[in-house]
mmCIF file of C-alpha atoms in Angstrom:
data_model
loop_
_atom_site.group_PDB
_atom_site.id
_atom_site.type_symbol
_atom_site.label_atom_id
_atom_site.label_comp_id
_atom_site.label_asym_id
_atom_site.label_seq_id
_atom_site.Cartn_x
_atom_site.Cartn_y
_atom_site.Cartn_z
ATOM 1 C CA MET Z 1263 75.962 113.289 -20.650
ATOM 2 C CA ALA Z 1264 74.588 116.391 -22.027
ATOM 3 C CA GLU Z 1265 75.178 115.190 -25.400
ATOM 4 C CA THR Z 1266 73.534 112.175 -24.577
ATOM 5 C CA ARG Z 1267 70.167 113.781 -23.239
ATOM 6 C CA GLN Z 1268 69.887 116.271 -26.150
ATOM 7 C CA VAL Z 1269 70.255 113.155 -28.599
ATOM 8 C CA ILE Z 1270 67.861 111.285 -26.949
ATOM 9 C CA GLU Z 1271 65.705 114.086 -26.684
ATOM 10 C CA LYS Z 1272 65.523 114.429 -30.518
ATOM 11 C CA ASN Z 1273 65.252 111.164 -31.179
ATOM 12 C CA ASN Z 1274 61.862 111.508 -28.950
ATOM 13 C CA SER Z 1275 61.109 114.617 -30.942
ATOM 14 C CA LEU Z 1276 61.453 112.493 -34.133
ATOM 15 C CA SER Z 1277 59.452 109.527 -33.129
ATOM 16 C CA THR Z 1278 56.919 111.444 -32.004
ATOM 17 C CA SER Z 1279 56.564 113.727 -35.020
ATOM 18 C CA MET Z 1280 56.099 110.365 -37.001
ATOM 19 C CA LYS Z 1281 53.351 109.088 -35.383
ATOM 20 C CA PRO Z 1282 50.423 109.442 -37.338
ATOM 21 C CA LYS Z 1283 47.950 111.973 -35.580
ATOM 22 C CA ARG Z 1284 44.389 110.500 -34.798
ATOM 23 C CA LYS Z 1285 41.454 112.025 -36.376
ATOM 24 C CA LYS Z 1286 38.785 112.386 -34.369
ATOM 25 C CA GLN Z 1287 35.594 110.358 -35.593
ATOM 26 C CA ARG Z 1288 32.608 111.898 -36.596
ATOM 27 C CA TRP Z 1289 29.531 110.512 -37.721
ATOM 28 C CA ASP Z 1290 29.347 110.837 -41.683
ATOM 29 C CA PHE Z 1291 26.022 110.183 -42.281
ATOM 30 C CA LYS Z 1292 26.338 111.109 -46.243
ATOM 31 C CA ASN Z 1293 28.205 108.177 -46.606
ATOM 32 C CA THR Z 1294 26.730 106.021 -43.914
ATOM 33 C CA TRP Z 1295 22.785 106.596 -45.191
ATOM 34 C CA PRO Z 1296 22.577 103.420 -47.074
ATOM 35 C CA LEU Z 1297 23.712 101.083 -44.012
ATOM 36 C CA HIS Z 1298 20.597 103.044 -42.298
ATOM 37 C CA ALA Z 1299 18.328 102.761 -44.758
ATOM 38 C CA LEU Z 1300 18.910 98.979 -44.956
ATOM 39 C CA VAL Z 1301 17.782 98.770 -41.396
ATOM 40 C CA ILE Z 1302 14.591 100.792 -41.671
ATOM 41 C CA PRO Z 1303 12.444 97.513 -42.994
ATOM 42 C CA ALA Z 1304 13.878 95.814 -39.933
ATOM 43 C CA VAL Z 1305 12.689 98.442 -37.711
ATOM 44 C CA ILE Z 1306 9.326 98.561 -39.262
ATOM 45 C CA VAL Z 1307 9.302 95.185 -38.702
ATOM 46 C CA ALA Z 1308 9.979 95.154 -35.057
ATOM 47 C CA LEU Z 1309 7.790 98.054 -34.279
ATOM 48 C CA ILE Z 1310 4.889 96.646 -36.516
ATOM 49 C CA PHE Z 1311 4.772 93.014 -35.023
ATOM 50 C CA GLN Z 1312 6.679 93.039 -31.958
ATOM 51 C CA TYR Z 1313 6.305 96.063 -29.841
ATOM 52 C CA GLY Z 1314 2.785 96.828 -31.617
ATOM 53 C CA PRO Z 1315 0.859 93.824 -30.139
ATOM 54 C CA MET Z 1316 2.335 94.644 -26.717
ATOM 55 C CA PHE Z 1317 -0.450 97.027 -26.374
ATOM 56 C CA GLY Z 1318 -2.920 94.580 -26.194
ATOM 57 C CA ILE Z 1319 -1.892 93.529 -22.385
ATOM 58 C CA ILE Z 1320 -4.356 95.531 -21.787
ATOM 59 C CA MET Z 1321 -6.693 92.477 -22.253
ATOM 60 C CA ALA Z 1322 -5.451 90.908 -19.123
ATOM 61 C CA PHE Z 1323 -6.913 94.109 -17.450
ATOM 62 C CA GLN Z 1324 -10.167 94.048 -18.804
ATOM 63 C CA ASP Z 1325 -13.521 91.715 -19.730
ATOM 64 C CA PHE Z 1326 -12.264 92.240 -23.408
ATOM 65 C CA LYS Z 1327 -15.235 92.256 -25.622
ATOM 66 C CA PRO Z 1328 -14.377 92.089 -29.930
ATOM 67 C CA TRP Z 1329 -17.221 95.093 -30.581
ATOM 68 C CA LEU Z 1330 -16.507 97.241 -27.720
ATOM 69 C CA GLY Z 1331 -12.571 97.426 -28.169
ATOM 70 C CA PHE Z 1332 -9.774 98.402 -25.508
ATOM 71 C CA ILE Z 1333 -11.466 101.755 -24.602
ATOM 72 C CA GLU Z 1334 -14.929 100.785 -23.765
ATOM 73 C CA SER Z 1335 -14.278 97.074 -22.424
ATOM 74 C CA GLU Z 1336 -15.073 96.839 -18.549
ATOM 75 C CA PHE Z 1337 -11.781 97.191 -16.343
ATOM 76 C CA VAL Z 1338 -11.360 94.391 -14.064
ATOM 77 C CA GLY Z 1339 -7.670 94.364 -12.389
ATOM 78 C CA LEU Z 1340 -6.420 91.220 -11.404
ATOM 79 C CA LYS Z 1341 -9.433 89.496 -11.416
ATOM 80 C CA HIS Z 1342 -8.088 86.735 -14.379
ATOM 81 C CA PHE Z 1343 -5.013 86.356 -12.762
ATOM 82 C CA ILE Z 1344 -6.482 85.371 -9.624
ATOM 83 C CA THR Z 1345 -8.726 82.946 -11.578
ATOM 84 C CA MET Z 1346 -5.712 81.933 -12.741
ATOM 85 C CA PHE Z 1347 -4.156 80.470 -9.506
ATOM 86 C CA GLU Z 1348 -7.475 79.451 -8.102
ATOM 87 C CA TYR Z 1349 -8.517 77.177 -11.229
ATOM 88 C CA ASP Z 1350 -7.036 73.884 -10.625
ATOM 89 C CA TYR Z 1351 -6.051 72.861 -14.083
ATOM 90 C CA ALA Z 1352 -4.389 76.058 -14.412
ATOM 91 C CA ARG Z 1353 -1.809 74.920 -11.861
ATOM 92 C CA GLN Z 1354 -1.233 71.832 -13.816
ATOM 93 C CA VAL Z 1355 -0.893 73.500 -17.032
ATOM 94 C CA ILE Z 1356 2.182 75.681 -14.861
ATOM 95 C CA TRP Z 1357 3.146 72.216 -13.593
ATOM 96 C CA ASN Z 1358 3.599 70.320 -16.713
ATOM 97 C CA THR Z 1359 5.259 73.290 -18.496
ATOM 98 C CA LEU Z 1360 8.022 73.690 -15.561
ATOM 99 C CA VAL Z 1361 8.616 69.732 -15.355
ATOM 100 C CA ILE Z 1362 9.201 69.015 -19.194
ATOM 101 C CA SER Z 1363 11.179 72.508 -19.015
ATOM 102 C CA VAL Z 1364 13.777 71.536 -16.399
ATOM 103 C CA LEU Z 1365 13.937 67.675 -18.220
ATOM 104 C CA LYS Z 1366 14.310 69.058 -21.454
ATOM 105 C CA LEU Z 1367 17.408 71.639 -19.984
ATOM 106 C CA ILE Z 1368 18.735 68.701 -17.977
ATOM 107 C CA PHE Z 1369 19.183 66.276 -20.500
ATOM 108 C CA GLY Z 1370 18.936 69.017 -23.352
ATOM 109 C CA LEU Z 1371 22.931 69.867 -21.504
ATOM 110 C CA ILE Z 1372 24.239 66.291 -20.295
ATOM 111 C CA VAL Z 1373 23.380 64.621 -23.533
ATOM 112 C CA PRO Z 1374 25.092 66.981 -25.915
ATOM 113 C CA LEU Z 1375 28.180 67.383 -23.655
ATOM 114 C CA ALA Z 1376 28.723 63.615 -23.173
ATOM 115 C CA PHE Z 1377 28.609 62.948 -26.815
ATOM 116 C CA ALA Z 1378 30.372 66.160 -27.868
ATOM 117 C CA LEU Z 1379 33.458 64.427 -25.570
ATOM 118 C CA MET Z 1380 33.050 61.159 -27.003
ATOM 119 C CA LEU Z 1381 32.737 62.623 -30.515
ATOM 120 C CA ASN Z 1382 36.156 64.391 -29.529
ATOM 121 C CA GLU Z 1383 37.889 61.068 -28.969
ATOM 122 C CA VAL Z 1384 37.177 59.684 -32.384
ATOM 123 C CA TYR Z 1385 40.292 60.264 -34.830
ATOM 124 C CA HIS Z 1386 38.913 58.957 -37.982
ATOM 125 C CA MET Z 1387 37.951 62.275 -39.350
ATOM 126 C CA LYS Z 1388 35.701 61.069 -41.895
ATOM 127 C CA PHE Z 1389 33.605 59.018 -39.499
ATOM 128 C CA LYS Z 1390 33.449 61.674 -36.907
ATOM 129 C CA ARG Z 1391 32.504 64.135 -39.817
ATOM 130 C CA THR Z 1392 29.463 61.350 -41.047
ATOM 131 C CA VAL Z 1393 28.455 61.256 -37.368
ATOM 132 C CA GLN Z 1394 28.161 64.692 -36.463
ATOM 133 C CA THR Z 1395 26.170 65.197 -39.911
ATOM 134 C CA ILE Z 1396 23.569 62.944 -39.025
ATOM 135 C CA VAL Z 1397 23.193 63.799 -35.749
ATOM 136 C CA TYR Z 1398 22.749 67.397 -36.726
ATOM 137 C CA LEU Z 1399 20.582 66.697 -39.705
ATOM 138 C CA PRO Z 1400 17.563 66.685 -37.410
ATOM 139 C CA TYR Z 1401 17.814 70.101 -36.077
ATOM 140 C CA PHE Z 1402 17.206 71.813 -39.424
ATOM 141 C CA LEU Z 1403 13.469 70.231 -39.912
ATOM 142 C CA SER Z 1404 10.442 71.488 -38.215
ATOM 143 C CA TRP Z 1405 8.519 70.221 -35.915
ATOM 144 C CA VAL Z 1406 5.788 69.750 -38.383
ATOM 145 C CA ILE Z 1407 7.564 67.245 -40.422
ATOM 146 C CA LEU Z 1408 8.981 65.632 -37.433
ATOM 147 C CA GLY Z 1409 5.857 65.497 -35.639
ATOM 148 C CA GLY Z 1410 4.398 63.506 -38.750
ATOM 149 C CA MET Z 1411 7.499 61.055 -38.847
ATOM 150 C CA LEU Z 1412 7.139 60.228 -34.788
ATOM 151 C CA ILE Z 1413 3.030 59.708 -35.395
ATOM 152 C CA ASP Z 1414 4.228 57.328 -38.061
ATOM 153 C CA ILE Z 1415 7.421 55.663 -36.153
ATOM 154 C CA LEU Z 1416 5.539 55.141 -32.623
ATOM 155 C CA SER Z 1417 1.894 54.394 -34.228
ATOM 156 C CA PRO Z 1418 0.928 51.280 -31.142
ATOM 157 C CA SER Z 1419 -0.455 49.550 -34.626
ATOM 158 C CA GLY Z 1420 1.549 49.745 -37.479
ATOM 159 C CA GLY Z 1421 5.255 51.599 -36.057
ATOM 160 C CA ILE Z 1422 8.602 50.282 -36.597
ATOM 161 C CA ILE Z 1423 8.932 50.782 -32.228
ATOM 162 C CA ASN Z 1424 5.965 48.989 -31.707
ATOM 163 C CA GLN Z 1425 6.927 46.023 -34.176
ATOM 164 C CA PHE Z 1426 10.528 45.914 -32.939
ATOM 165 C CA LEU Z 1427 8.778 45.542 -29.087
ATOM 166 C CA GLY Z 1428 6.579 43.121 -30.526
ATOM 167 C CA TRP Z 1429 9.289 41.125 -31.357
ATOM 168 C CA PHE Z 1430 10.545 40.065 -27.807
ATOM 169 C CA GLY Z 1431 6.939 39.690 -26.553
ATOM 170 C CA ILE Z 1432 5.825 43.422 -25.518
ATOM 171 C CA ASP Z 1433 2.148 44.861 -25.567
ATOM 172 C CA PRO Z 1434 1.968 47.853 -28.320
ATOM 173 C CA ILE Z 1435 2.478 51.170 -26.352
ATOM 174 C CA PHE Z 1436 1.073 54.512 -27.047
ATOM 175 C CA PHE Z 1437 3.600 56.781 -26.857
ATOM 176 C CA LEU Z 1438 1.683 59.877 -27.814
ATOM 177 C CA GLY Z 1439 -1.534 59.070 -26.240
ATOM 178 C CA SER Z 1440 -0.403 57.314 -22.546
ATOM 179 C CA ASN Z 1441 -0.164 60.062 -19.677
ATOM 180 C CA ASP Z 1442 2.545 57.652 -18.765
ATOM 181 C CA TRP Z 1443 4.903 58.020 -21.745
ATOM 182 C CA PHE Z 1444 3.948 61.063 -23.221
ATOM 183 C CA ARG Z 1445 6.479 63.283 -21.221
ATOM 184 C CA THR Z 1446 9.568 61.038 -21.891
ATOM 185 C CA THR Z 1447 8.834 60.739 -25.254
ATOM 186 C CA VAL Z 1448 8.839 64.522 -25.646
ATOM 187 C CA VAL Z 1449 11.480 65.083 -24.041
ATOM 188 C CA ILE Z 1450 13.794 62.270 -26.451
ATOM 189 C CA SER Z 1451 11.858 63.407 -29.579
ATOM 190 C CA ASP Z 1452 13.521 67.082 -28.507
ATOM 191 C CA LEU Z 1453 16.647 65.338 -27.618
ATOM 192 C CA TRP Z 1454 16.608 63.809 -31.243
ATOM 193 C CA LYS Z 1455 16.525 67.007 -32.604
ATOM 194 C CA GLU Z 1456 18.314 69.760 -30.960
ATOM 195 C CA THR Z 1457 21.359 67.480 -29.702
ATOM 196 C CA GLY Z 1458 23.393 68.006 -32.987
ATOM 197 C CA PHE Z 1459 23.377 71.702 -32.403
ATOM 198 C CA ASN Z 1460 24.758 72.072 -28.884
ATOM 199 C CA THR Z 1461 27.095 69.064 -29.836
ATOM 200 C CA ILE Z 1462 28.606 71.256 -32.475
ATOM 201 C CA VAL Z 1463 28.522 74.420 -29.745
ATOM 202 C CA PHE Z 1464 30.918 71.690 -27.075
ATOM 203 C CA LEU Z 1465 32.828 70.683 -30.083
ATOM 204 C CA ALA Z 1466 33.840 74.362 -30.402
ATOM 205 C CA ALA Z 1467 34.642 74.754 -27.162
ATOM 206 C CA ILE Z 1468 37.127 71.644 -26.998
ATOM 207 C CA THR Z 1469 38.869 72.905 -30.117
ATOM 208 C CA VAL Z 1470 39.972 75.788 -27.568
ATOM 209 C CA VAL Z 1471 41.664 74.018 -24.845
ATOM 210 C CA ASN Z 1472 45.301 73.860 -25.557
ATOM 211 C CA PRO Z 1473 47.090 70.650 -26.688
ATOM 212 C CA ALA Z 1474 50.195 71.635 -24.777
ATOM 213 C CA LEU Z 1475 47.914 70.172 -21.327
ATOM 214 C CA TYR Z 1476 47.431 67.053 -22.843
ATOM 215 C CA GLU Z 1477 50.633 66.629 -23.129
ATOM 216 C CA ALA Z 1478 51.598 67.734 -19.953
ATOM 217 C CA ALA Z 1479 49.162 65.369 -18.677
ATOM 218 C CA VAL Z 1480 50.602 62.288 -20.414
ATOM 219 C CA VAL Z 1481 54.047 62.895 -19.482
ATOM 220 C CA ASP Z 1482 52.297 62.741 -15.649
ATOM 221 C CA GLY Z 1483 51.017 59.573 -16.713
ATOM 222 C CA ALA Z 1484 47.597 60.427 -17.023
ATOM 223 C CA ASN Z 1485 45.015 58.228 -18.790
ATOM 224 C CA ARG Z 1486 42.403 59.956 -21.720
ATOM 225 C CA TRP Z 1487 39.573 59.600 -18.443
ATOM 226 C CA LYS Z 1488 41.643 61.707 -16.270
ATOM 227 C CA GLN Z 1489 42.884 64.186 -19.372
ATOM 228 C CA THR Z 1490 38.527 64.639 -20.068
ATOM 229 C CA TRP Z 1491 38.032 65.158 -16.392
ATOM 230 C CA HIS Z 1492 40.924 67.463 -15.201
ATOM 231 C CA ILE Z 1493 41.859 69.502 -18.208
ATOM 232 C CA THR Z 1494 38.563 69.362 -20.925
ATOM 233 C CA LEU Z 1495 35.822 69.801 -18.684
ATOM 234 C CA PRO Z 1496 37.263 72.750 -16.562
ATOM 235 C CA ALA Z 1497 38.293 74.135 -19.868
ATOM 236 C CA MET Z 1498 34.927 74.188 -20.989
ATOM 237 C CA ARG Z 1499 33.068 75.439 -17.773
ATOM 238 C CA PRO Z 1500 32.508 78.641 -18.934
ATOM 239 C CA ILE Z 1501 30.311 77.984 -21.895
ATOM 240 C CA ILE Z 1502 28.604 75.243 -20.120
ATOM 241 C CA ILE Z 1503 27.889 77.981 -17.646
ATOM 242 C CA VAL Z 1504 26.588 80.110 -20.139
ATOM 243 C CA VAL Z 1505 24.372 77.810 -21.919
ATOM 244 C CA ALA Z 1506 22.984 76.646 -18.734
ATOM 245 C CA THR Z 1507 22.283 79.819 -17.216
ATOM 246 C CA LEU Z 1508 20.878 81.176 -20.833
ATOM 247 C CA SER Z 1509 18.241 77.920 -20.482
ATOM 248 C CA LEU Z 1510 16.581 79.750 -17.400
ATOM 249 C CA GLY Z 1511 15.375 82.068 -19.821
ATOM 250 C CA ASN Z 1512 13.461 79.434 -21.646
ATOM 251 C CA ILE Z 1513 12.043 77.744 -18.641
ATOM 252 C CA LEU Z 1514 8.692 78.247 -19.358
ATOM 253 C CA ASN Z 1515 9.238 77.141 -22.745
ATOM 254 C CA ALA Z 1516 8.192 73.944 -23.200
ATOM 255 C CA GLY Z 1517 8.392 74.061 -27.153
ATOM 256 C CA PHE Z 1518 4.598 75.084 -28.403
ATOM 257 C CA ASP Z 1519 5.906 73.899 -31.949
ATOM 258 C CA GLN Z 1520 6.622 70.045 -30.534
ATOM 259 C CA ILE Z 1521 3.703 69.901 -28.426
ATOM 260 C CA PHE Z 1522 1.387 71.045 -30.231
ATOM 261 C CA ASN Z 1523 2.073 68.669 -33.420
ATOM 262 C CA LEU Z 1524 2.043 65.488 -31.098
ATOM 263 C CA TYR Z 1525 -0.313 66.113 -28.161
ATOM 264 C CA ASN Z 1526 -4.141 65.550 -28.168
ATOM 265 C CA PRO Z 1527 -6.411 65.333 -25.775
ATOM 266 C CA LEU Z 1528 -5.693 62.062 -24.159
ATOM 267 C CA VAL Z 1529 -2.780 63.519 -22.813
ATOM 268 C CA TYR Z 1530 -4.050 66.733 -21.764
ATOM 269 C CA GLU Z 1531 -3.042 65.869 -18.046
ATOM 270 C CA THR Z 1532 0.655 65.583 -18.639
ATOM 271 C CA GLY Z 1533 1.405 67.499 -21.675
ATOM 272 C CA ASP Z 1534 -0.883 70.619 -22.343
ATOM 273 C CA ILE Z 1535 1.716 73.064 -21.521
ATOM 274 C CA ILE Z 1536 1.004 77.135 -21.108
ATOM 275 C CA ASP Z 1537 1.343 78.156 -25.029
ATOM 276 C CA THR Z 1538 -0.945 75.287 -25.674
ATOM 277 C CA TYR Z 1539 -3.314 76.089 -23.010
ATOM 278 C CA VAL Z 1540 -2.859 79.659 -24.331
ATOM 279 C CA TYR Z 1541 -4.034 79.023 -27.402
ATOM 280 C CA ARG Z 1542 -7.017 76.864 -26.727
ATOM 281 C CA VAL Z 1543 -8.725 79.503 -24.261
ATOM 282 C CA GLY Z 1544 -7.899 82.565 -25.748
ATOM 283 C CA LEU Z 1545 -7.409 82.051 -29.972
ATOM 284 C CA VAL Z 1546 -9.752 79.057 -29.912
ATOM 285 C CA SER Z 1547 -12.511 79.294 -27.150
ATOM 286 C CA GLY Z 1548 -12.060 83.245 -27.276
ATOM 287 C CA ASP Z 1549 -11.151 84.003 -24.019
ATOM 288 C CA PHE Z 1550 -9.062 87.114 -24.941
ATOM 289 C CA SER Z 1551 -8.677 88.059 -21.500
ATOM 290 C CA TYR Z 1552 -7.918 85.093 -19.935
ATOM 291 C CA GLY Z 1553 -5.853 83.828 -21.990
ATOM 292 C CA THR Z 1554 -3.580 87.241 -22.100
ATOM 293 C CA ALA Z 1555 -3.218 87.015 -18.292
ATOM 294 C CA VAL Z 1556 -1.438 83.889 -18.443
ATOM 295 C CA GLY Z 1557 0.690 84.756 -21.182
ATOM 296 C CA LEU Z 1558 1.757 87.701 -19.153
ATOM 297 C CA PHE Z 1559 2.048 85.774 -16.282
ATOM 298 C CA LYS Z 1560 4.527 83.653 -18.426
ATOM 299 C CA SER Z 1561 6.330 86.360 -19.927
ATOM 300 C CA ILE Z 1562 7.016 88.065 -16.282
ATOM 301 C CA ILE Z 1563 8.435 84.495 -15.050
ATOM 302 C CA SER Z 1564 10.617 84.281 -18.503
ATOM 303 C CA LEU Z 1565 12.089 87.986 -17.745
ATOM 304 C CA VAL Z 1566 12.804 87.471 -14.220
ATOM 305 C CA LEU Z 1567 14.865 84.117 -15.188
ATOM 306 C CA ILE Z 1568 16.527 85.745 -18.339
ATOM 307 C CA VAL Z 1569 17.881 88.530 -16.014
ATOM 308 C CA ILE Z 1570 18.764 85.998 -13.724
ATOM 309 C CA GLY Z 1571 20.172 83.602 -16.077
ATOM 310 C CA TYR Z 1572 22.635 86.740 -17.731
ATOM 311 C CA ARG Z 1573 23.669 87.857 -14.145
ATOM 312 C CA LEU Z 1574 24.834 84.442 -13.461
ATOM 313 C CA ALA Z 1575 26.682 84.122 -16.838
ATOM 314 C CA TYR Z 1576 28.333 87.028 -16.344
ATOM 315 C CA LYS Z 1577 29.468 86.470 -12.215
ATOM 316 C CA TYR Z 1578 30.418 82.456 -12.755
ATOM 317 C CA ALA Z 1579 31.717 83.006 -17.066
ATOM 318 C CA ASN Z 1580 32.476 86.543 -17.090
ATOM 319 C CA TRP Z 1581 29.810 86.577 -19.844
ATOM 320 C CA ARG Z 1582 27.669 89.383 -21.126
ATOM 321 C CA ILE Z 1583 25.913 91.095 -24.236
ATOM 322 C CA PHE Z 1584 25.708 94.418 -22.763
#
C-alpha cells in the first residue's frame, strides 16, 4: 500500500509539473495601442453627435430664443410639458404613434414567424432561397425609394392597385390620402419592407432545433402540424420573447422615415406621429422649446420601455446584453 501511495503521489507531482503555468494577463498598451487608436474616431463622433446635442435638452425647460442662447433664455420649468398634455392635437399624435407602433409590433412578429414556419417546410432549396431573397430584398431599400414606389403603385388615378380593383368594379381608393386607409397602408408597407429580415432571424432559430426530436415525434405518429406546434414553436420561444420584448423599446418609434415619405396634410388626423410632429413644430415652425419637450417626453418613455424589455427578456428567455 505504501509503495502504491508513493507511485500515485509521484504521478500526481509529475502531472502537475507538466501543466503549463498560466501567466497573469497584463494590459500591454505598447502592443494594443493601434486597436485603441482605431476606436478614437468612433468615440469622438459619438461625443460630438450623440452626447454633445444632449445639452440642448435644457431648451425643454426654457422659452428658448436663438438670439439669446441657452444662458439668457427665460427658464419656464414644466410649462411646455403641461401645454403638451393640454393640447388636444398633441394627445392625438401620441395616440396615433401608439396605435401604429402596436400594430407594427403585433403583425411584425406574427407574419414573419408564420412565413418562416411555412418556408421551413419547403424542401426544394433553389425555390426556397429564391423566395427568401425576393422577400428580403426590400429591406435594403430606403423609405425614400419605397415611398416613391408606393405613391405610384397606390395612386388613385393610374396606380396598379386601383387598376386591379377597377376590374372588379371597385371605385379608386386614395390609400395615402384617406384617414380610413392610411394606417393600414403604413402597417402593410412596413411588413413588406421588414418581413424578410425578421424571417431570417426566425429561420436561424429553427435550424437550432435538434432533428432527433422530429424523428421521435414521427415514431410517435405526430404529423407536421403537431411537430410544429409541440417542437418547433417551443424551441423558438426564447427568440420570440427576445424579439417581442426588445420591440417594446421602439413602441413610440412608429417610423419617421416611413411616415414622412408617405403622409400629407390630409391624413394628419390618423397618420401624424410624435417624430413628424416634433419635426414640424420644432424645425419648420421654429418652436424649439415645445418641440424639445415633446421629444424629451418620448425619449423618457422609450427608455423606461427599453429597461422593461431587457428585464422581461432576461426573466423569460435568459437573454441579456450586459
